[in-house]
One Martini backbone bead per residue (centre of mass of N, CA, C, O) as a GRO file, in nm:
protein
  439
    1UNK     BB    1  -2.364   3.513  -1.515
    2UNK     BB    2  -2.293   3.791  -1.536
    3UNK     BB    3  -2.068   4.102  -1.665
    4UNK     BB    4  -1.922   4.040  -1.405
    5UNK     BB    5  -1.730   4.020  -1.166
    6UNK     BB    6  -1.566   3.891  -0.874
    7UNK     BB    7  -1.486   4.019  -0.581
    8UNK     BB    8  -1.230   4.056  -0.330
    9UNK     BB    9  -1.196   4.176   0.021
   10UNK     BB   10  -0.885   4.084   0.034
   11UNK     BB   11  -0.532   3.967   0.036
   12UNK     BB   12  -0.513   3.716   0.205
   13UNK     BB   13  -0.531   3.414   0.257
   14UNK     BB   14  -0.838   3.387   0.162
   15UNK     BB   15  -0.819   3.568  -0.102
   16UNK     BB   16  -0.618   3.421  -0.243
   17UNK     BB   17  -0.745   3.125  -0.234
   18UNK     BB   18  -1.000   3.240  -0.392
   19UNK     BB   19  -0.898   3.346  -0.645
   20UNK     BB   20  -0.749   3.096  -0.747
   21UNK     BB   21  -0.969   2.925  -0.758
   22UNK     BB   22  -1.167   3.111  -0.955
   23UNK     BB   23  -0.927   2.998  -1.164
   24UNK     BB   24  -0.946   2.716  -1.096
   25UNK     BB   25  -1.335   2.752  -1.243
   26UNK     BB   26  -1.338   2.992  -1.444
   27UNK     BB   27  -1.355   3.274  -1.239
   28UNK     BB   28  -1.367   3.587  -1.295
   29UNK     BB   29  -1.133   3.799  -1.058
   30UNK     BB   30  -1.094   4.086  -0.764
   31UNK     BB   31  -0.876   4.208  -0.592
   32UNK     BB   32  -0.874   4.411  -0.268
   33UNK     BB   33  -0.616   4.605  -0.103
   34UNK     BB   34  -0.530   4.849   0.136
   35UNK     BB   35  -0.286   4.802   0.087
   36UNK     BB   36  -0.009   4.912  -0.120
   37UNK     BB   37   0.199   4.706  -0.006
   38UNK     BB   38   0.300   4.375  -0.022
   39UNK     BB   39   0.380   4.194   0.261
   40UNK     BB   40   0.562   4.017   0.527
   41UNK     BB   41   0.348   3.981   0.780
   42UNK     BB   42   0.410   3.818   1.073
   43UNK     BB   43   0.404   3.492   1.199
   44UNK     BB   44   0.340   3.209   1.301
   45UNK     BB   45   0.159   2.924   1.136
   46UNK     BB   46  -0.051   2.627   1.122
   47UNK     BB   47  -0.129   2.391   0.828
   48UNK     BB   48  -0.360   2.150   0.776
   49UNK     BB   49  -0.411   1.906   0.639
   50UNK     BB   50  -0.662   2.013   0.487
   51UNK     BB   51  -0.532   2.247   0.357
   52UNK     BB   52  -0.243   2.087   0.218
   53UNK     BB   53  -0.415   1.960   0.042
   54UNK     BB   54  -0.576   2.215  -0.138
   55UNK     BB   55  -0.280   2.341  -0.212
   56UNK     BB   56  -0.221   2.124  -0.397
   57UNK     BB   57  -0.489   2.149  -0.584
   58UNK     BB   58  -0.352   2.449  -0.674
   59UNK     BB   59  -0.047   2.394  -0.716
   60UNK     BB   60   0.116   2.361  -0.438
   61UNK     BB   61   0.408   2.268  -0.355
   62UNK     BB   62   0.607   2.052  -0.158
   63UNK     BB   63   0.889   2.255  -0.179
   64UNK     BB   64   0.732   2.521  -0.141
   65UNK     BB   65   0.683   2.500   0.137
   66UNK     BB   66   0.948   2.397   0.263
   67UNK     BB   67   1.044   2.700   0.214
   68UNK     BB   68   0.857   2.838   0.464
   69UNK     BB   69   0.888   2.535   0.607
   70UNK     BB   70   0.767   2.292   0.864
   71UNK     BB   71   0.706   1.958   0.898
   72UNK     BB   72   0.487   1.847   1.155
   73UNK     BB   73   0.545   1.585   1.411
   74UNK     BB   74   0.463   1.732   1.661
   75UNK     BB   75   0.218   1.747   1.977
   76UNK     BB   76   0.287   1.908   2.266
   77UNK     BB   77   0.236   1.902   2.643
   78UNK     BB   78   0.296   2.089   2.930
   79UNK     BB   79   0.392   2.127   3.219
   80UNK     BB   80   0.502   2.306   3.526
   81UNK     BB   81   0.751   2.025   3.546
   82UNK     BB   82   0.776   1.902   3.238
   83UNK     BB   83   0.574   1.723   3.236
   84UNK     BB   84   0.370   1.509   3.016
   85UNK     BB   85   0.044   1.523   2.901
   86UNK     BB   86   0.078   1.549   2.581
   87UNK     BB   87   0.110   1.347   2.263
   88UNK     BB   88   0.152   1.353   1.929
   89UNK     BB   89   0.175   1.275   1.590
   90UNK     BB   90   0.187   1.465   1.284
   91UNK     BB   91   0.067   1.415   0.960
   92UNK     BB   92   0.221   1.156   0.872
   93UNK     BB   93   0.319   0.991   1.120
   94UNK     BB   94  -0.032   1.035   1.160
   95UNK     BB   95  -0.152   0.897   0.881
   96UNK     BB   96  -0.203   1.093   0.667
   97UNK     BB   97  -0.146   1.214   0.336
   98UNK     BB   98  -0.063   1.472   0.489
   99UNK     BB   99   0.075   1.729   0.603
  100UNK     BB  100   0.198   1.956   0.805
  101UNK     BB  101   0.234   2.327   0.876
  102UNK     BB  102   0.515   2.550   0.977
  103UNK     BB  103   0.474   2.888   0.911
  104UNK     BB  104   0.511   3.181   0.785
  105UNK     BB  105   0.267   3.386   0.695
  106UNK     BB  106   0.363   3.581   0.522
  107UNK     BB  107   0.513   3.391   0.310
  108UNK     BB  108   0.240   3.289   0.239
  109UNK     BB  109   0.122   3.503   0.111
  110UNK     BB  110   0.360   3.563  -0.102
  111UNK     BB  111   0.324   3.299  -0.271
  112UNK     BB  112  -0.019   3.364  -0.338
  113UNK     BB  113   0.077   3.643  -0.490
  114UNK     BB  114   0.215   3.525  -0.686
  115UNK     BB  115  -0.004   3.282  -0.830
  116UNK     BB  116  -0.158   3.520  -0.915
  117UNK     BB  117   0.017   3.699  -1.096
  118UNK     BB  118   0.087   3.479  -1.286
  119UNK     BB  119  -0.198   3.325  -1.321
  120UNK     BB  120  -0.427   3.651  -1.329
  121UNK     BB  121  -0.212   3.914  -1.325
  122UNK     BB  122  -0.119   4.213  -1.212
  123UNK     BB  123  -0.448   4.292  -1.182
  124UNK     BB  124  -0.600   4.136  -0.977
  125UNK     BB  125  -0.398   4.307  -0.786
  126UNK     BB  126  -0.542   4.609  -0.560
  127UNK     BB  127  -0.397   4.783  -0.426
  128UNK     BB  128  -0.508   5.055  -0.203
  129UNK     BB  129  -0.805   4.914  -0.184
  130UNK     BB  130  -1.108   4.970  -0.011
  131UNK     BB  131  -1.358   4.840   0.145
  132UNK     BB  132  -1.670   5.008   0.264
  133UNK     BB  133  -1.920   4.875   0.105
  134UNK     BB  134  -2.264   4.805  -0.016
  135UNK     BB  135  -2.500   4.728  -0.308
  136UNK     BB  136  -2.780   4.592  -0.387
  137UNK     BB  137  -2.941   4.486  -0.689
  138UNK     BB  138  -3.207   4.416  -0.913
  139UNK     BB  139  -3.025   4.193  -1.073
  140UNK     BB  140  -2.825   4.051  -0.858
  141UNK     BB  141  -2.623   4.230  -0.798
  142UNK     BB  142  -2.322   4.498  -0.684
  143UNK     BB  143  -2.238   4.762  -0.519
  144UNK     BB  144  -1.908   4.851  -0.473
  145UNK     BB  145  -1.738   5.040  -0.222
  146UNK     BB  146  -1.412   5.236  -0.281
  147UNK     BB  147  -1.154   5.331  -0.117
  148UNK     BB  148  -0.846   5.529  -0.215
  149UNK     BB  149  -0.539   5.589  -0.101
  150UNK     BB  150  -0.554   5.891  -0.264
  151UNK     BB  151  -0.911   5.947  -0.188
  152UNK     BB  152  -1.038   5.819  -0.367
  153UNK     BB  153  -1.398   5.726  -0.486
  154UNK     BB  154  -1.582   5.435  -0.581
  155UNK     BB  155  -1.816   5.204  -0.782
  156UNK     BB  156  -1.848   4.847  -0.837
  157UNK     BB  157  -1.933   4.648  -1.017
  158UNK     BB  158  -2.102   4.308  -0.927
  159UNK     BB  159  -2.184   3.949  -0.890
  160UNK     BB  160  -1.984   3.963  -0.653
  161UNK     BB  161  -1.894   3.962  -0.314
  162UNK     BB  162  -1.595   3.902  -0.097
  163UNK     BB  163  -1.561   3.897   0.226
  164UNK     BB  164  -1.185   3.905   0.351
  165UNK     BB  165  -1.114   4.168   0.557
  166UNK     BB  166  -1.161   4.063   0.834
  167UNK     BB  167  -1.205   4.138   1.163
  168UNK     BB  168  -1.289   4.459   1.068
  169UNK     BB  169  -1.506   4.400   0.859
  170UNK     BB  170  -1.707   4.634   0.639
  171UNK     BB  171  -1.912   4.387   0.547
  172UNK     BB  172  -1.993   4.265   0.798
  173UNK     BB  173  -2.120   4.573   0.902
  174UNK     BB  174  -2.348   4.592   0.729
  175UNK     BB  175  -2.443   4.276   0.722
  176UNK     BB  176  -2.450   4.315   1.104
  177UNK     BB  177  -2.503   4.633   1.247
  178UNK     BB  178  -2.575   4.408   1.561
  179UNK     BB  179  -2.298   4.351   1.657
  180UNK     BB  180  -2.075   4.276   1.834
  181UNK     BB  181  -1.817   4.306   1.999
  182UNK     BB  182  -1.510   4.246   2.051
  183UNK     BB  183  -1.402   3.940   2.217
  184UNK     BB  184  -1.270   3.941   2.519
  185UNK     BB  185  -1.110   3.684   2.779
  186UNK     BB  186  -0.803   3.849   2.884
  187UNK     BB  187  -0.569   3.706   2.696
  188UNK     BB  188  -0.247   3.776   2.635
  189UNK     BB  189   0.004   3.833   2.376
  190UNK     BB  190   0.307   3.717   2.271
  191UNK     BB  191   0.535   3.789   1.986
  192UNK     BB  192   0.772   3.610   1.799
  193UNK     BB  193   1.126   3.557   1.764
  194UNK     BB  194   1.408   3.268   1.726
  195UNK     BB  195   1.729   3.118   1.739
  196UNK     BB  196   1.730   2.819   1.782
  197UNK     BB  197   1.690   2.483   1.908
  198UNK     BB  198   1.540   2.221   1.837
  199UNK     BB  199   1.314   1.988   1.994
  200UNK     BB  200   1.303   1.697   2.024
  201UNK     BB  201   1.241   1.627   1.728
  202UNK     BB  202   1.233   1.939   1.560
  203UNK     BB  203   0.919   1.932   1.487
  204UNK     BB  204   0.751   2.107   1.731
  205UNK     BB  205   0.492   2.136   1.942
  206UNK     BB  206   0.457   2.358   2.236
  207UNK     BB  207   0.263   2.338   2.559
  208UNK     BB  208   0.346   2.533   2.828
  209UNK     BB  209   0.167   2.495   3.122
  210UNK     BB  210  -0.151   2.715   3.173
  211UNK     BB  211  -0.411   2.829   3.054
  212UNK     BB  212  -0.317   3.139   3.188
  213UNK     BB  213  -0.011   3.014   3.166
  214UNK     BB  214   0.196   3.035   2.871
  215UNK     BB  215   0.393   2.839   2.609
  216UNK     BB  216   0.428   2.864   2.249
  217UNK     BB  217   0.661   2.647   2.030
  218UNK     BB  218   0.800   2.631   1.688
  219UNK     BB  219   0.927   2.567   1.410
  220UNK     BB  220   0.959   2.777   1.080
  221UNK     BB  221   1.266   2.642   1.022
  222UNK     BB  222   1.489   2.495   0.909
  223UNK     BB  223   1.867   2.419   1.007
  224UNK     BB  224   2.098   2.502   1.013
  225UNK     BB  225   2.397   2.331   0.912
  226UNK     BB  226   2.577   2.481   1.067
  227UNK     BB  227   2.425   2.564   1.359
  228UNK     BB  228   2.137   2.443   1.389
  229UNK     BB  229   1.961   2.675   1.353
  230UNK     BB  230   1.631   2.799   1.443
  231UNK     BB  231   1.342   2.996   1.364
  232UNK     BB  232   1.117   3.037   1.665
  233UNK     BB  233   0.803   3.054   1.741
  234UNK     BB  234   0.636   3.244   1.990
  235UNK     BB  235   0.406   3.246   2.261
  236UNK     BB  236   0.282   3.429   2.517
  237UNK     BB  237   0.065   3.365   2.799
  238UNK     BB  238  -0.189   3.584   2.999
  239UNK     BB  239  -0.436   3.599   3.235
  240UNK     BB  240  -0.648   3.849   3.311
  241UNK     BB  241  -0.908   3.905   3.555
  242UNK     BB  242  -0.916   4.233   3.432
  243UNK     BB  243  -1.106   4.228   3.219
  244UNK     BB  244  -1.119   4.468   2.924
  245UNK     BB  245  -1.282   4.592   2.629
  246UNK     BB  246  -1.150   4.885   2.635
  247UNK     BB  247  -0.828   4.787   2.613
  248UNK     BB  248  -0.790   4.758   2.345
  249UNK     BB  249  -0.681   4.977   2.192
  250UNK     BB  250  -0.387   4.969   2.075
  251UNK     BB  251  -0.299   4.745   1.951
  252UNK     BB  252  -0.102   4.577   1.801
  253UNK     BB  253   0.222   4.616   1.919
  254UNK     BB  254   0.532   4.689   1.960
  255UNK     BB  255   0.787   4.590   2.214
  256UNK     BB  256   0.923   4.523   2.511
  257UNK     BB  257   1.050   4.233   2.670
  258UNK     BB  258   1.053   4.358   2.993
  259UNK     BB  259   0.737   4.378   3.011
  260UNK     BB  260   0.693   4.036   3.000
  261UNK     BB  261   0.937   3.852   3.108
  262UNK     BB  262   0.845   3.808   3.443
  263UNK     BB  263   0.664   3.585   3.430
  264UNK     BB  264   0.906   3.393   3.279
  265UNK     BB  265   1.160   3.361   3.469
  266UNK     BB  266   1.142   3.038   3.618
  267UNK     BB  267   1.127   2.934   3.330
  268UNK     BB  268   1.376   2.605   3.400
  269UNK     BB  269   1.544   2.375   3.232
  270UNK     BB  270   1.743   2.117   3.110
  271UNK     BB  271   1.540   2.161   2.811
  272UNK     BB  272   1.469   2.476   2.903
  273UNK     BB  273   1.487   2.845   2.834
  274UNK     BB  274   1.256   3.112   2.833
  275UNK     BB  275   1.387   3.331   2.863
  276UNK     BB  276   1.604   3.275   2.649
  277UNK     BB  277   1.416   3.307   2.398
  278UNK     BB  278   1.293   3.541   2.437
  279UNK     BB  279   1.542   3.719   2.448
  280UNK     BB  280   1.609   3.631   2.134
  281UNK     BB  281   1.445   3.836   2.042
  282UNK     BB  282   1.395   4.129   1.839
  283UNK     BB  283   1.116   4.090   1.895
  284UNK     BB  284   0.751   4.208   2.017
  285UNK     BB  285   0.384   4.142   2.004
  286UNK     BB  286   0.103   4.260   2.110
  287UNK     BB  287  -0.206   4.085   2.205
  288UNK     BB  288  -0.521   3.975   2.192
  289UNK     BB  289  -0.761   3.725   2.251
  290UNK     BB  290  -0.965   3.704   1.998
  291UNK     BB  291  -1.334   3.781   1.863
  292UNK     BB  292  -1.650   3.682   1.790
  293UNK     BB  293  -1.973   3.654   1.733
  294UNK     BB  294  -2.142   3.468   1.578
  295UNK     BB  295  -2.349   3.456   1.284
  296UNK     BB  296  -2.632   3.324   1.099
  297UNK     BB  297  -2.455   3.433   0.872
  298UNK     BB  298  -2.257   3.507   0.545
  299UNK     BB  299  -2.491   3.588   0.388
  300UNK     BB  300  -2.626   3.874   0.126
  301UNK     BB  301  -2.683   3.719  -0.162
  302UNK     BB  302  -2.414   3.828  -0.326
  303UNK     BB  303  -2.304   3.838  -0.030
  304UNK     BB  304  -1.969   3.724   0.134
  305UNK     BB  305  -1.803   3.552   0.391
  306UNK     BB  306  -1.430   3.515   0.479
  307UNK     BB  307  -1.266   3.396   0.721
  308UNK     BB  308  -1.247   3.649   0.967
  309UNK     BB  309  -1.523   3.756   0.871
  310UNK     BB  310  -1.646   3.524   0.966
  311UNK     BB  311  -1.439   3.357   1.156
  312UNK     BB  312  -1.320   3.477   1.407
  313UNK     BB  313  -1.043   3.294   1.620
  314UNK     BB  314  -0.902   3.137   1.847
  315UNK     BB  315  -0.601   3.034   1.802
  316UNK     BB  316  -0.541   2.731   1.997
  317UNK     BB  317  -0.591   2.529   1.745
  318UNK     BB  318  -0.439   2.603   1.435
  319UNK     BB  319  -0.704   2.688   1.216
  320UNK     BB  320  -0.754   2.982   1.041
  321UNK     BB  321  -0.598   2.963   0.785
  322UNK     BB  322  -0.715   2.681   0.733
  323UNK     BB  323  -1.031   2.784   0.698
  324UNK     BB  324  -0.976   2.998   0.491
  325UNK     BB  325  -0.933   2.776   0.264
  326UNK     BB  326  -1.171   2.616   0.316
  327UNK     BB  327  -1.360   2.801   0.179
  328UNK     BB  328  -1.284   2.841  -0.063
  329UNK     BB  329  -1.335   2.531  -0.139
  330UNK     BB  330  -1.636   2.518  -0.117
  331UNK     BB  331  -1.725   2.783  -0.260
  332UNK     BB  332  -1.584   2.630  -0.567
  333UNK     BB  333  -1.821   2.401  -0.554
  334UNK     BB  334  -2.064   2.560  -0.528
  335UNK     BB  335  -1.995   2.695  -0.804
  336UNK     BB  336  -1.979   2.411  -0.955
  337UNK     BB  337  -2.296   2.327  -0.911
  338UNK     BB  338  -2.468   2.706  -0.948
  339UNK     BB  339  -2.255   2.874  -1.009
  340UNK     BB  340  -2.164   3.239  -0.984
  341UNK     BB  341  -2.396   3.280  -0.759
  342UNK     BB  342  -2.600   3.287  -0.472
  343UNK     BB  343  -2.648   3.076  -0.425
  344UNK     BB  344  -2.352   2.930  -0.371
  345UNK     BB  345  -2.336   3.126  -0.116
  346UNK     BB  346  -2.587   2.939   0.052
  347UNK     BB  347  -2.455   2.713   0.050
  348UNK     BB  348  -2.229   2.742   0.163
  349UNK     BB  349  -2.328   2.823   0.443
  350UNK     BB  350  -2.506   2.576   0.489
  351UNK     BB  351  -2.192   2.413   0.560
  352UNK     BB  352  -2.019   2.627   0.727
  353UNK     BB  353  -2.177   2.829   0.975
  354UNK     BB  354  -2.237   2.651   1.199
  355UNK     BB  355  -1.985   2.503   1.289
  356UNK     BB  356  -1.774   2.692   1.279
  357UNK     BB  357  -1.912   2.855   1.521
  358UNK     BB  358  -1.873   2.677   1.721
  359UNK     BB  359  -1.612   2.636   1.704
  360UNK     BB  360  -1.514   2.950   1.822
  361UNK     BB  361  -1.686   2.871   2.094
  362UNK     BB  362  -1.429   2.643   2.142
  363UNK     BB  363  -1.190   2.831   2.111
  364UNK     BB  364  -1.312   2.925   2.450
  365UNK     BB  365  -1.191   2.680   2.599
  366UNK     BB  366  -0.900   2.628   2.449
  367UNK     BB  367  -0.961   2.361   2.290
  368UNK     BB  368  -0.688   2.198   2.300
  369UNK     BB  369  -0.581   2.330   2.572
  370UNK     BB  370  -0.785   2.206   2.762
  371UNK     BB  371  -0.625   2.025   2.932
  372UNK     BB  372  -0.500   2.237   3.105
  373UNK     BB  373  -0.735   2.279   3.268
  374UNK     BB  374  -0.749   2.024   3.379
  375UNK     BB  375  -0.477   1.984   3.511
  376UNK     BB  376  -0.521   2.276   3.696
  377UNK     BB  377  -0.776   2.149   3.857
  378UNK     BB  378  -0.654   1.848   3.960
  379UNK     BB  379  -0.305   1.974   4.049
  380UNK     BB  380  -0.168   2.260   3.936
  381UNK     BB  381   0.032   2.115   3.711
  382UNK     BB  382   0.157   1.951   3.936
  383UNK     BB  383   0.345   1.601   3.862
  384UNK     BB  384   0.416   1.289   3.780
  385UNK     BB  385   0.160   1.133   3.665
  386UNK     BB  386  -0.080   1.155   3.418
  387UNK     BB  387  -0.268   0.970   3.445
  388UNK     BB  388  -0.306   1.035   3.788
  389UNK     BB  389  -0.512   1.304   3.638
  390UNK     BB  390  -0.571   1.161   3.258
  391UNK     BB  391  -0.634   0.960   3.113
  392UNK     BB  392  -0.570   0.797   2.821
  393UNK     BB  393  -0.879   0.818   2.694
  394UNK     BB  394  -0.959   1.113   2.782
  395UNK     BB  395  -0.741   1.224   2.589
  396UNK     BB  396  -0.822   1.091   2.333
  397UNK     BB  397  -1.075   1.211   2.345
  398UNK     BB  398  -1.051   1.514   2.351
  399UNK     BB  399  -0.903   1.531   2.058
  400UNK     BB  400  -1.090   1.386   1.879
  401UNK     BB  401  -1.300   1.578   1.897
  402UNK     BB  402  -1.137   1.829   1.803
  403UNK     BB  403  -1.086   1.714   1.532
  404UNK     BB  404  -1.367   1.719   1.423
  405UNK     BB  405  -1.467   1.979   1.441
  406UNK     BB  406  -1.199   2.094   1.245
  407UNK     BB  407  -1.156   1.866   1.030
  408UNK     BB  408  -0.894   1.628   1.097
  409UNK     BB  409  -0.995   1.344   1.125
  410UNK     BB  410  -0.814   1.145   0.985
  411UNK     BB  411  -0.987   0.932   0.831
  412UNK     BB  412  -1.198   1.148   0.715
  413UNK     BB  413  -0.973   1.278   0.543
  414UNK     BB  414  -0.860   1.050   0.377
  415UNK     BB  415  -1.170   0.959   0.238
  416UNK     BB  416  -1.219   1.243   0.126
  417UNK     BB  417  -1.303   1.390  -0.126
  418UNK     BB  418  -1.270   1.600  -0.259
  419UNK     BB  419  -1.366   1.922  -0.324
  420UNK     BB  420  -1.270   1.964  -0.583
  421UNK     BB  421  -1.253   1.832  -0.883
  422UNK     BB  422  -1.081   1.778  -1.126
  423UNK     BB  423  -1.158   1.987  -1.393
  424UNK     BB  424  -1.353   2.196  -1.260
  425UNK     BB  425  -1.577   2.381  -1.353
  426UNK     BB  426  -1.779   2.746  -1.482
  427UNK     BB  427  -1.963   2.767  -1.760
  428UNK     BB  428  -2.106   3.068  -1.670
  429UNK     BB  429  -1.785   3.291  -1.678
  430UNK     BB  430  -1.685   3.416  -1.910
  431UNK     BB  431  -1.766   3.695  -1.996
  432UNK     BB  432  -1.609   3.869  -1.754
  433UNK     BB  433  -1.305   3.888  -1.821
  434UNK     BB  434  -1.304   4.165  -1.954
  435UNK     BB  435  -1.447   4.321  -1.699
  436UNK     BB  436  -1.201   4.260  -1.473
  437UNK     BB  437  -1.004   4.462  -1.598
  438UNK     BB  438  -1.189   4.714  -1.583
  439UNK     BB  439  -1.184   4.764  -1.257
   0.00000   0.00000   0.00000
């Protein structure tokens, strides 16, 4: 590795696992973040077992995370007459060695920016810079162009770029400057949180509907002990016929509940009223469940793509910031096999740009919430006996499939060694350290 870091463009969860691991692998890197202040933004997702493997090896411990949420115990689909498609157990509980977490995103950001912060002080992560482009150089370095949030506009010199910039990434737009634009397949989500009652275990991940009409739901916080009551955030969710993907502009906006309440107006039983969750929330964000489409590789030399830069997919699965938690861990494994060049870039793509890619266009099938289609193909929706609808065989072998394509099929995840070894270096990364303070 030459005298200089590796920046790392974008400071969410993926930008952040990435800086953690380069510090626990001895690899001096550099935050670019372009808002001005870190704040918790963001509303529930879900942490897979492999993700929460990972975290534990970054040294974020499980009272840590238990304090951002809560460890999800069950997985289940309800029909629209209430009676149940699917459930099983996750975490502990369906035999992993690690939990799933259902989690508020910001709260998760926002731990891993203090334990940046902690240890690789507080210059690591540079507010306010956000990264617009790059020039590789003859040296086999990168020239980082960055303009800040004052106006000024800089080019910084760097070992290696990793663009985890998000889906509208400016390193992703001239690394693919041919790529499709974003990609919508119609369906609308409306995105909250409400105060209520945890049902079924007390937490459960909940999708009730059919895939065109549907709500999810499950709690991200333990119950107060005084009122029973969790912080419960849920996802409102419809496919519209009329898809037009120039009606994206200008979205992702806070709305008024009231503009798509009438959708769930007589989602109630006796177990659950969903127009009370809805009407229960402070806010409610509208939002496209949007992806991109998959580009042949993530590496452009001494430039990586990753998180939501390499391979944004529908939430469908509840794997993407599980996914980009995973890159940074196989980039730093591939790191220490390599060393901090572009070789461990293109081995980090060689391992993950196919599979990843795969998956982003299965979770555009519906993911695991699959399951919703054919109950609405063969009954519309409403049953007595779902046996009589979906053999048990049927349901555990779709389930089985998506989970290994997910990567995180119980077995298979039980069994695989560490993704870094513990106590694995990259021993030619040490001089960067001085240079990187100076960026």
């Amino acid at each position: 590795m030459t005298e200089r870091p590796i920046l790392i463009a974008g400071g969410g969860i993926g930008g952040l696992a990435t800086a953690l691991t380069f510090h626990q692998i001895g690899v001096p890197c550099v935050v670019l973040e372009s808002v001005r202040e870190m704040k918790p933004l963001g509303v529930g997702i879900n942490l897979q077992p492999n993700a929460v493997r990972e975290l534990y090896d970054l040294g974020i411990t499980e009272a840590e995370l238990d304090e951002l949420g809560v460890p999800a115990t069950e997985w289940a689909l309800v029909g629209l007459n209430g009676n149940d498609i699917y459930s099983e157990p996750r975490g502990r509980l369906a035999g992993y060695h690690w939990p799933q977490y259902a989690v508020h995103r910001g709260r998760l950001q926002m731990l891993l920016y203090r334990k940046v912060v902690e240890r690789m002080g507080a210059e690591a992560v540079r507010p306010g810079a956000r990264v617009t482009g790059y020039r590789r150089l003859a040296d086999g370095g990168v020239l980082v162009h960055v303009a800040h949030a004052d106006g000024r506009t800089a080019a910084r010199p760097a070992a290696l770029l990793i663009g985890a910039d998000g889906i509208h990434s400016a390193v992703r737009a001239q690394m693919h400057p041919g790529q499709s634009p974003i990609h919508w397949g119609g369906s609308i989500m409306w995105r909250g949180v409400t105060w209520a009652r945890p049902i079924r275990t007390g937490a459960s991940f909940v999708g009730l509907g059919t895939h065109k009409h549907r709500i999810v739901f499950y709690p991200i916080s333990h119950p107060d002990p005084e009122t029973g009551l969790a912080l419960i955030n849920w996802i409102a969710e419809v496919t519209r016929d009329d898809a037009d993907e120039t009606q994206l502009g200008g979205w992702f906006r806070q709305v008024p509940i009231e503009t798509f309440l009438h959708h769930f107006a007589d989602w109630t039983w006796d177990w659950l009223d969903v127009p009370a969750l809805i009407r229960g929330g402070e806010f409610a964000f509208e939002n496209p469940m949007i992806d991109r489409d998959p580009v042949p590789t993530w590496v452009d030399g001494p430039v990586a793509l990753l998180g939501d830069a390499a391979h944004a997919m529908y939430p469908t699965g509840s794997n993407g910031a599980s996914q980009a938690i995973i890159d940074a861990r196989v980039m730093g494994a591939a790191m220490c096999e390599h060393g901090a060049t572009p070789a461990a870039l293109a081995a980090y793509d060689a391992r993950l740009c196919g599979p990843i890619s795969r998956l982003v266009l299965r979770n555009r099938g519906a993911g695991p919430f699959g399951l919703l289609n054919l109950v609405d193909e063969r009954c519309g929706g409403r049953f007595d006996n779902i046996d009589d609808v979906i053999p048990p065989d049927e349901r555990n072998a779709f389930m089985a499939d998506y989970k290994a394509a997910a990567g995180f099929a119980i077995e298979t995840l039980n069994r695989a060694p560490p993704i870094i070894v513990p106590g694995a270096r990259v021993a030619d990364a040490g001089p960067a350290a001085a240079q990187a303070a100076a960026v």
